[in-house]
């Protein structure tokens, strides 16, 4: 116990925050471009599945497949919301359900015996999650792509008046968003569990979205949010590992079932506290 | 250019037809603008002016017709604003101006970004160029790293002009540029535009203010109901002729054109210049008292700062101010839509500061919201349902928990007849969306005054209406006022305020900076208060 426990908690926080931060960067990209993206959850699961399946052949194939699949499903979400004018929540929900069902079915068909892979080092993902927020801040603030992305996210009609077609920045943003989130999923299957299980995203996409709001749509803020929520995932795990017990008012508060709720309860509390103070990109709330 | 080509036109549009579902916005319209001219396009609301401008800027594609810029046909290549910008056309639009959350620099560069390796922005040269242009346009002390929404509307407009020039525009389009400006700001804008014209830019602006046209333009194209109604050289025409051309055959019994405030003299028994001027002085007990009211918005910024105002029974007080000076927040605070942070509001001596909206309605407050599409109506509800909204609790509408469709319909049919709402046979049941703006506004106004309220808060009651519909609103308000209604009239149209109000209150930066009797108020005087050029304590 003592210092060892603390170190374990810090390390665990970082690694729990890694997939959240990666997915949250996807959320920032999509939402700053004015496209609500609850499909992050599905994209994570997609990345986890594809990374594992192709990772069985070779790690390189796995990573390539994750990027391609993320981009394709991002493109699908962009197409549904931009071209087919579908409500982004409906499109995102549809994609989430589709991916959850399809991966569950395919996992049963393709590897019923529950294979394992050597996969990749978690440190690789951790480094990416540490660098990406800064890269994103630079891209959004200092590049032409970033400026156009923010412009179409704030007011697509004004952007059009300035001679920009909102289509390209939005497609790009949502595709990149898909890539980020599926890399987050690849972390879960290739670097953390070394296997794939159904629904292994377990709400991390939604928590990542909460981190985006918590961070006021700023990449660094969202990464901070990911750390914050990652801490409670880690705390919950550490409490369970150490078999800490707390009985109060006749409730076993340290029951694994209740502890599992901790990150989500904290998500709710954190969001309640930022409501009214966070200003989303203007076009997010204008979707008809 | 070959020998038989016409004189050089910067803009030539021929036989432009543009249909929207249910309306023909432009029908066989022609527009010819000489290079280097200061050209005005005028017409009533709904005459098709904005549509024509938007076609020229590539936002809409015409159903038929041809567009030439500097003698070159561009009909086939004008598919988006980007195409128009490439052809040297710039536009200052009425609604979609700068992006508030971006800086001035980002707004100007957007779509014309100078970039280096990897798409990284290279701003230094651009900033120098922007400062050059700002000097040329006499925009004092422009901070390019300022967020656009921290600028006044007038300054934002100038930045928009700068943005167009930065892209090398030689044809500048402006859609109702002075609609939300104080008189002095409008004057300064026209000075700037005249300078541009002298330097060779072609300026084309859309307006319905004849005074501006006469004072500044070289030539005028008049549109009426989507068609050409006449072309004039400004120096060879006059306001009356333009007005006649603009509104066409709609004349009153004396053969005079029908204008908003025009023929009240013989029909209503008024004489004199303004409606308000002919009224007896208002006396009696105060109807509405606003005492030191401060309103904070969701970011806790004070948007109304200790406003104090009094309104008598049967009085109209106009509230003037540059757009965004806190008028909407004050109006909503009186209605109960926004919370009053400090201060008190009294209706006939009893405090209503903490009442709910419904309680205020019960006590006799009524409201005409400024945006009939967003907050005035539910466009997909029927005319009947819209007319019922807010009255559904009242006893003569059936009261109780359930709504009573037969009663609602009966009330609505009576209203449709009384106010001459133009509507099909099934009228009361069709969605409000299918009505024209004028007819929608009739319903909003009728709904506000139908339960004989004591106080009416009217926000921009004639925005976007044609002359006939505006006249209807004015007459209805005047009628209700004579029956004792007190009206607080929030408007960006100074003429409207001066015509209707007994007194004028001016808001600047969230404060009521002055209250003047209309008889002592000139547009210049009010403009000086609106822009903060004059400042002082509040007087009653």
mmCIF file of N, CA, C and O in Angstrom, chain A residues 97-172:
data_model
loop_
_atom_site.group_PDB
_atom_site.id
_atom_site.type_symbol
_atom_site.label_atom_id
_atom_site.label_comp_id
_atom_site.label_asym_id
_atom_site.label_seq_id
_atom_site.Cartn_x
_atom_site.Cartn_y
_atom_site.Cartn_z
ATOM 1 N N UNK A 97 -25.975 1.387 -32.876
ATOM 2 C CA UNK A 97 -26.695 0.120 -32.786
ATOM 3 C C UNK A 97 -26.209 -0.853 -33.844
ATOM 4 O O UNK A 97 -26.026 -2.044 -33.580
ATOM 5 N N UNK A 98 -25.982 -0.335 -35.042
ATOM 6 C CA UNK A 98 -25.505 -1.182 -36.131
ATOM 7 C C UNK A 98 -24.165 -1.814 -35.770
ATOM 8 O O UNK A 98 -23.974 -3.032 -35.905
ATOM 9 N N UNK A 99 -23.244 -0.991 -35.298
ATOM 10 C CA UNK A 99 -21.899 -1.494 -35.004
ATOM 11 C C UNK A 99 -21.935 -2.478 -33.832
ATOM 12 O O UNK A 99 -21.290 -3.525 -33.864
ATOM 13 N N UNK A 100 -22.750 -2.159 -32.817
ATOM 14 C CA UNK A 100 -22.824 -3.055 -31.665
ATOM 15 C C UNK A 100 -23.332 -4.431 -32.090
ATOM 16 O O UNK A 100 -22.752 -5.474 -31.742
ATOM 17 N N UNK A 101 -24.400 -4.436 -32.906
ATOM 18 C CA UNK A 101 -24.970 -5.703 -33.337
ATOM 19 C C UNK A 101 -24.035 -6.464 -34.270
ATOM 20 O O UNK A 101 -23.811 -7.664 -34.107
ATOM 21 N N UNK A 102 -23.479 -5.740 -35.223
ATOM 22 C CA UNK A 102 -22.638 -6.392 -36.230
ATOM 23 C C UNK A 102 -21.381 -6.983 -35.597
ATOM 24 O O UNK A 102 -20.983 -8.099 -35.916
ATOM 25 N N UNK A 103 -20.753 -6.240 -34.678
ATOM 26 C CA UNK A 103 -19.514 -6.763 -34.087
ATOM 27 C C UNK A 103 -19.815 -7.957 -33.181
ATOM 28 O O UNK A 103 -19.034 -8.912 -33.129
ATOM 29 N N UNK A 104 -20.948 -7.929 -32.502
ATOM 30 C CA UNK A 104 -21.308 -9.053 -31.639
ATOM 31 C C UNK A 104 -21.480 -10.317 -32.491
ATOM 32 O O UNK A 104 -20.939 -11.387 -32.189
ATOM 33 N N UNK A 105 -22.207 -10.157 -33.601
ATOM 34 C CA UNK A 105 -22.445 -11.286 -34.501
ATOM 35 C C UNK A 105 -21.134 -11.790 -35.093
ATOM 36 O O UNK A 105 -20.833 -12.985 -35.057
ATOM 37 N N UNK A 106 -20.323 -10.867 -35.623
ATOM 38 C CA UNK A 106 -19.095 -11.265 -36.297
ATOM 39 C C UNK A 106 -18.103 -11.896 -35.317
ATOM 40 O O UNK A 106 -17.395 -12.836 -35.672
ATOM 41 N N UNK A 107 -18.093 -11.373 -34.094
ATOM 42 C CA UNK A 107 -17.176 -11.945 -33.110
ATOM 43 C C UNK A 107 -17.533 -13.410 -32.838
ATOM 44 O O UNK A 107 -16.669 -14.276 -32.761
ATOM 45 N N UNK A 108 -18.837 -13.672 -32.734
ATOM 46 C CA UNK A 108 -19.272 -15.052 -32.509
ATOM 47 C C UNK A 108 -18.912 -15.955 -33.683
ATOM 48 O O UNK A 108 -18.526 -17.110 -33.513
ATOM 49 N N UNK A 109 -19.074 -15.434 -34.899
ATOM 50 C CA UNK A 109 -18.787 -16.222 -36.092
ATOM 51 C C UNK A 109 -17.293 -16.443 -36.299
ATOM 52 O O UNK A 109 -16.860 -17.515 -36.666
ATOM 53 N N UNK A 110 -16.499 -15.362 -36.065
ATOM 54 C CA UNK A 110 -15.101 -15.394 -36.490
ATOM 55 C C UNK A 110 -14.152 -15.937 -35.434
ATOM 56 O O UNK A 110 -13.171 -16.577 -35.746
ATOM 57 N N UNK A 111 -14.395 -15.622 -34.177
ATOM 58 C CA UNK A 111 -13.484 -16.149 -33.149
ATOM 59 C C UNK A 111 -14.236 -16.529 -31.885
ATOM 60 O O UNK A 111 -14.092 -15.910 -30.843
ATOM 61 N N UNK A 112 -15.050 -17.591 -32.003
ATOM 62 C CA UNK A 112 -15.868 -18.002 -30.852
ATOM 63 C C UNK A 112 -15.025 -18.479 -29.681
ATOM 64 O O UNK A 112 -15.457 -18.405 -28.532
ATOM 65 N N UNK A 113 -13.810 -18.940 -29.953
ATOM 66 C CA UNK A 113 -13.007 -19.496 -28.864
ATOM 67 C C UNK A 113 -12.285 -18.409 -28.085
ATOM 68 O O UNK A 113 -11.591 -18.704 -27.113
ATOM 69 N N UNK A 114 -12.457 -17.119 -28.501
ATOM 70 C CA UNK A 114 -11.842 -16.019 -27.744
ATOM 71 C C UNK A 114 -10.342 -15.981 -27.859
ATOM 72 O O UNK A 114 -9.620 -16.238 -26.904
ATOM 73 N N UNK A 115 -9.859 -15.655 -29.079
ATOM 74 C CA UNK A 115 -8.426 -15.562 -29.311
ATOM 75 C C UNK A 115 -7.787 -14.409 -28.555
ATOM 76 O O UNK A 115 -8.474 -13.500 -28.097
ATOM 77 N N UNK A 116 -6.485 -14.459 -28.445
ATOM 78 C CA UNK A 116 -5.744 -13.346 -27.881
ATOM 79 C C UNK A 116 -4.671 -12.913 -28.868
ATOM 80 O O UNK A 116 -4.211 -13.707 -29.679
ATOM 81 N N UNK A 117 -4.282 -11.632 -28.810
ATOM 82 C CA UNK A 117 -3.197 -11.173 -29.664
ATOM 83 C C UNK A 117 -2.118 -10.519 -28.826
ATOM 84 O O UNK A 117 -2.392 -10.014 -27.730
ATOM 85 N N UNK A 118 -0.914 -10.491 -29.412
ATOM 86 C CA UNK A 118 0.192 -9.813 -28.745
ATOM 87 C C UNK A 118 -0.056 -8.312 -28.757
ATOM 88 O O UNK A 118 0.105 -7.627 -27.750
ATOM 89 N N UNK A 119 -0.489 -7.793 -29.924
ATOM 90 C CA UNK A 119 -0.893 -6.402 -30.021
ATOM 91 C C UNK A 119 0.221 -5.402 -29.914
ATOM 92 O O UNK A 119 1.369 -5.656 -30.302
ATOM 93 N N UNK A 120 -0.126 -4.252 -29.349
ATOM 94 C CA UNK A 120 0.763 -3.094 -29.328
ATOM 95 C C UNK A 120 0.994 -2.633 -27.901
ATOM 96 O O UNK A 120 0.202 -2.921 -27.011
ATOM 97 N N UNK A 121 2.054 -1.839 -27.722
ATOM 98 C CA UNK A 121 2.327 -1.315 -26.392
ATOM 99 C C UNK A 121 1.344 -0.192 -26.044
ATOM 100 O O UNK A 121 1.096 0.704 -26.853
ATOM 101 N N UNK A 122 0.781 -0.227 -24.852
ATOM 102 C CA UNK A 122 -0.128 0.855 -24.430
ATOM 103 C C UNK A 122 0.565 2.219 -24.439
ATOM 104 O O UNK A 122 -0.084 3.241 -24.647
ATOM 105 N N UNK A 123 1.889 2.205 -24.228
ATOM 106 C CA UNK A 123 2.605 3.484 -24.174
ATOM 107 C C UNK A 123 2.506 4.252 -25.483
ATOM 108 O O UNK A 123 2.502 5.482 -25.503
ATOM 109 N N UNK A 124 2.407 3.484 -26.574
ATOM 110 C CA UNK A 124 2.264 4.107 -27.885
ATOM 111 C C UNK A 124 0.995 4.963 -27.929
ATOM 112 O O UNK A 124 0.994 6.114 -28.367
ATOM 113 N N UNK A 125 -0.096 4.350 -27.445
ATOM 114 C CA UNK A 125 -1.380 5.058 -27.448
ATOM 115 C C UNK A 125 -1.349 6.235 -26.472
ATOM 116 O O UNK A 125 -1.887 7.303 -26.747
ATOM 117 N N UNK A 126 -0.703 5.987 -25.323
ATOM 118 C CA UNK A 126 -0.614 7.053 -24.322
ATOM 119 C C UNK A 126 0.127 8.260 -24.898
ATOM 120 O O UNK A 126 -0.310 9.404 -24.745
ATOM 121 N N UNK A 127 1.238 7.997 -25.625
ATOM 122 C CA UNK A 127 1.989 9.109 -26.213
ATOM 123 C C UNK A 127 1.132 9.849 -27.224
ATOM 124 O O UNK A 127 1.111 11.084 -27.260
ATOM 125 N N UNK A 128 0.416 9.095 -28.040
ATOM 126 C CA UNK A 128 -0.444 9.724 -29.046
ATOM 127 C C UNK A 128 -1.483 10.607 -28.363
ATOM 128 O O UNK A 128 -1.727 11.755 -28.765
ATOM 129 N N UNK A 129 -2.094 10.058 -27.300
ATOM 130 C CA UNK A 129 -3.127 10.814 -26.596
ATOM 131 C C UNK A 129 -2.542 12.061 -25.941
ATOM 132 O O UNK A 129 -3.254 13.055 -25.736
ATOM 133 N N UNK A 130 -1.257 12.032 -25.617
ATOM 134 C CA UNK A 130 -0.637 13.202 -24.984
ATOM 135 C C UNK A 130 -0.293 14.265 -26.017
ATOM 136 O O UNK A 130 -0.366 15.460 -25.736
ATOM 137 N N UNK A 131 0.078 13.835 -27.218
ATOM 138 C CA UNK A 131 0.515 14.787 -28.252
ATOM 139 C C UNK A 131 -0.671 15.374 -29.023
ATOM 140 O O UNK A 131 -0.708 16.559 -29.347
ATOM 141 N N UNK A 132 -1.644 14.517 -29.313
ATOM 142 C CA UNK A 132 -2.748 14.898 -30.184
ATOM 143 C C UNK A 132 -3.481 16.188 -29.767
ATOM 144 O O UNK A 132 -3.753 17.032 -30.622
ATOM 145 N N UNK A 133 -3.774 16.384 -28.479
ATOM 146 C CA UNK A 133 -4.475 17.619 -28.116
ATOM 147 C C UNK A 133 -3.708 18.874 -28.532
ATOM 148 O O UNK A 133 -4.312 19.834 -29.022
ATOM 149 N N UNK A 134 -2.392 18.854 -28.368
ATOM 150 C CA UNK A 134 -1.603 20.030 -28.735
ATOM 151 C C UNK A 134 -1.596 20.218 -30.252
ATOM 152 O O UNK A 134 -1.730 21.328 -30.768
ATOM 153 N N UNK A 135 -1.475 19.089 -30.955
ATOM 154 C CA UNK A 135 -1.504 19.128 -32.414
ATOM 155 C C UNK A 135 -2.830 19.718 -32.890
ATOM 156 O O UNK A 135 -2.887 20.523 -33.829
ATOM 157 N N UNK A 136 -3.883 19.336 -32.203
ATOM 158 C CA UNK A 136 -5.213 19.784 -32.602
ATOM 159 C C UNK A 136 -5.400 21.278 -32.340
ATOM 160 O O UNK A 136 -6.003 21.989 -33.141
ATOM 161 N N UNK A 137 -4.885 21.741 -31.202
ATOM 162 C CA UNK A 137 -4.970 23.176 -30.908
ATOM 163 C C UNK A 137 -4.286 23.957 -32.021
ATOM 164 O O UNK A 137 -4.829 24.928 -32.558
ATOM 165 N N UNK A 138 -3.101 23.486 -32.409
ATOM 166 C CA UNK A 138 -2.369 24.167 -33.466
ATOM 167 C C UNK A 138 -3.158 24.138 -34.779
ATOM 168 O O UNK A 138 -3.327 25.156 -35.445
ATOM 169 N N UNK A 139 -3.686 22.977 -35.104
ATOM 170 C CA UNK A 139 -4.429 22.848 -36.356
ATOM 171 C C UNK A 139 -5.644 23.764 -36.383
ATOM 172 O O UNK A 139 -5.897 24.452 -37.359
ATOM 173 N N UNK A 140 -6.381 23.765 -35.283
ATOM 174 C CA UNK A 140 -7.600 24.576 -35.263
ATOM 175 C C UNK A 140 -7.280 26.058 -35.344
ATOM 176 O O UNK A 140 -7.964 26.821 -36.017
ATOM 177 N N UNK A 141 -6.216 26.478 -34.641
ATOM 178 C CA UNK A 141 -5.943 27.911 -34.543
ATOM 179 C C UNK A 141 -5.083 28.452 -35.677
ATOM 180 O O UNK A 141 -5.230 29.588 -36.080
ATOM 181 N N UNK A 142 -4.160 27.630 -36.163
ATOM 182 C CA UNK A 142 -3.118 28.186 -37.028
ATOM 183 C C UNK A 142 -3.165 27.718 -38.472
ATOM 184 O O UNK A 142 -2.319 28.131 -39.263
ATOM 185 N N UNK A 143 -4.089 26.837 -38.817
ATOM 186 C CA UNK A 143 -4.087 26.383 -40.208
ATOM 187 C C UNK A 143 -5.388 26.771 -40.907
ATOM 188 O O UNK A 143 -6.400 27.057 -40.273
ATOM 189 N N UNK A 144 -5.289 26.769 -42.223
ATOM 190 C CA UNK A 144 -6.437 27.080 -43.062
ATOM 191 C C UNK A 144 -7.564 26.089 -42.808
ATOM 192 O O UNK A 144 -8.720 26.470 -42.651
ATOM 193 N N UNK A 145 -7.207 24.806 -42.738
ATOM 194 C CA UNK A 145 -8.225 23.781 -42.479
ATOM 195 C C UNK A 145 -8.941 24.044 -41.159
ATOM 196 O O UNK A 145 -10.167 23.982 -41.064
ATOM 197 N N UNK A 146 -8.152 24.381 -40.127
ATOM 198 C CA UNK A 146 -8.736 24.629 -38.814
ATOM 199 C C UNK A 146 -9.662 25.826 -38.816
ATOM 200 O O UNK A 146 -10.743 25.799 -38.227
ATOM 201 N N UNK A 147 -9.232 26.884 -39.492
ATOM 202 C CA UNK A 147 -10.062 28.098 -39.555
ATOM 203 C C UNK A 147 -11.390 27.798 -40.249
ATOM 204 O O UNK A 147 -12.458 28.184 -39.772
ATOM 205 N N UNK A 148 -11.305 27.079 -41.355
ATOM 206 C CA UNK A 148 -12.528 26.769 -42.104
ATOM 207 C C UNK A 148 -13.432 25.831 -41.311
ATOM 208 O O UNK A 148 -14.653 25.969 -41.321
ATOM 209 N N UNK A 149 -12.801 24.896 -40.597
ATOM 210 C CA UNK A 149 -13.571 23.981 -39.770
ATOM 211 C C UNK A 149 -14.351 24.746 -38.699
ATOM 212 O O UNK A 149 -15.540 24.536 -38.506
ATOM 213 N N UNK A 150 -13.668 25.680 -38.036
ATOM 214 C CA UNK A 150 -14.360 26.461 -37.000
ATOM 215 C C UNK A 150 -15.446 27.335 -37.606
ATOM 216 O O UNK A 150 -16.529 27.489 -37.043
ATOM 217 N N UNK A 151 -15.142 27.901 -38.782
ATOM 218 C CA UNK A 151 -16.118 28.789 -39.421
ATOM 219 C C UNK A 151 -17.404 28.040 -39.757
ATOM 220 O O UNK A 151 -18.495 28.514 -39.458
ATOM 221 N N UNK A 152 -17.301 26.851 -40.350
ATOM 222 C CA UNK A 152 -18.525 26.133 -40.700
ATOM 223 C C UNK A 152 -19.221 25.605 -39.449
ATOM 224 O O UNK A 152 -20.424 25.379 -39.459
ATOM 225 N N UNK A 153 -18.466 25.445 -38.373
ATOM 226 C CA UNK A 153 -19.089 25.005 -37.129
ATOM 227 C C UNK A 153 -19.843 26.124 -36.438
ATOM 228 O O UNK A 153 -20.781 25.898 -35.703
ATOM 229 N N UNK A 154 -19.408 27.342 -36.660
ATOM 230 C CA UNK A 154 -20.083 28.476 -36.038
ATOM 231 C C UNK A 154 -21.268 28.918 -36.876
ATOM 232 O O UNK A 154 -22.342 29.200 -36.359
ATOM 233 N N UNK A 155 -21.074 29.051 -38.172
ATOM 234 C CA UNK A 155 -22.151 29.532 -39.022
ATOM 235 C C UNK A 155 -21.905 29.150 -40.474
ATOM 236 O O UNK A 155 -21.226 29.862 -41.209
ATOM 237 N N UNK A 156 -22.485 28.018 -40.896
ATOM 238 C CA UNK A 156 -22.225 27.543 -42.253
ATOM 239 C C UNK A 156 -22.649 28.548 -43.326
ATOM 240 O O UNK A 156 -22.009 28.654 -44.358
ATOM 241 N N UNK A 157 -23.724 29.300 -43.036
ATOM 242 C CA UNK A 157 -24.204 30.235 -44.059
ATOM 243 C C UNK A 157 -23.216 31.392 -44.237
ATOM 244 O O UNK A 157 -22.943 31.828 -45.357
ATOM 245 N N UNK A 158 -22.669 31.889 -43.140
ATOM 246 C CA UNK A 158 -21.655 32.940 -43.247
ATOM 247 C C UNK A 158 -20.427 32.420 -43.973
ATOM 248 O O UNK A 158 -19.802 33.144 -44.752
ATOM 249 N N UNK A 159 -20.074 31.166 -43.695
ATOM 250 C CA UNK A 159 -18.920 30.577 -44.365
ATOM 251 C C UNK A 159 -19.169 30.507 -45.862
ATOM 252 O O UNK A 159 -18.296 30.818 -46.670
ATOM 253 N N UNK A 160 -20.381 30.136 -46.225
ATOM 254 C CA UNK A 160 -20.736 30.073 -47.644
ATOM 255 C C UNK A 160 -20.622 31.454 -48.269
ATOM 256 O O UNK A 160 -20.131 31.612 -49.388
ATOM 257 N N UNK A 161 -21.069 32.469 -47.509
ATOM 258 C CA UNK A 161 -20.976 33.849 -48.016
ATOM 259 C C UNK A 161 -19.523 34.258 -48.214
ATOM 260 O O UNK A 161 -19.218 35.115 -49.026
ATOM 261 N N UNK A 162 -18.635 33.668 -47.434
ATOM 262 C CA UNK A 162 -17.221 34.004 -47.559
ATOM 263 C C UNK A 162 -16.557 33.175 -48.654
ATOM 264 O O UNK A 162 -15.351 33.265 -48.845
ATOM 265 N N UNK A 163 -17.351 32.389 -49.355
ATOM 266 C CA UNK A 163 -16.816 31.663 -50.493
ATOM 267 C C UNK A 163 -16.334 30.264 -50.164
ATOM 268 O O UNK A 163 -15.559 29.685 -50.905
ATOM 269 N N UNK A 164 -16.782 29.723 -49.046
ATOM 270 C CA UNK A 164 -16.356 28.378 -48.648
ATOM 271 C C UNK A 164 -17.544 27.443 -48.738
ATOM 272 O O UNK A 164 -18.630 27.774 -48.299
ATOM 273 N N UNK A 165 -17.315 26.260 -49.277
ATOM 274 C CA UNK A 165 -18.360 25.258 -49.216
ATOM 275 C C UNK A 165 -18.210 24.518 -47.889
ATOM 276 O O UNK A 165 -17.141 24.007 -47.585
ATOM 277 N N UNK A 166 -19.274 24.495 -47.081
ATOM 278 C CA UNK A 166 -19.159 23.848 -45.767
ATOM 279 C C UNK A 166 -18.949 22.343 -45.872
ATOM 280 O O UNK A 166 -18.555 21.710 -44.905
ATOM 281 N N UNK A 167 -19.224 21.771 -47.026
ATOM 282 C CA UNK A 167 -19.199 20.315 -47.167
ATOM 283 C C UNK A 167 -17.817 19.731 -46.859
ATOM 284 O O UNK A 167 -17.671 18.840 -46.028
ATOM 285 N N UNK A 168 -16.795 20.259 -47.527
ATOM 286 C CA UNK A 168 -15.470 19.640 -47.421
ATOM 287 C C UNK A 168 -14.932 19.647 -45.987
ATOM 288 O O UNK A 168 -14.540 18.600 -45.472
ATOM 289 N N UNK A 169 -14.903 20.826 -45.309
ATOM 290 C CA UNK A 169 -14.391 20.804 -43.930
ATOM 291 C C UNK A 169 -15.175 19.861 -43.035
ATOM 292 O O UNK A 169 -14.608 19.190 -42.178
ATOM 293 N N UNK A 170 -16.490 19.805 -43.234
ATOM 294 C CA UNK A 170 -17.300 18.940 -42.368
ATOM 295 C C UNK A 170 -17.019 17.470 -42.629
ATOM 296 O O UNK A 170 -16.876 16.686 -41.685
ATOM 297 N N UNK A 171 -16.943 17.067 -43.887
ATOM 298 C CA UNK A 171 -16.622 15.674 -44.200
ATOM 299 C C UNK A 171 -15.267 15.305 -43.614
ATOM 300 O O UNK A 171 -15.108 14.270 -42.984
ATOM 301 N N UNK A 172 -14.293 16.189 -43.836
ATOM 302 C CA UNK A 172 -12.953 15.922 -43.320
ATOM 303 C C UNK A 172 -12.981 15.759 -41.805
ATOM 304 O O UNK A 172 -12.391 14.830 -41.240
#
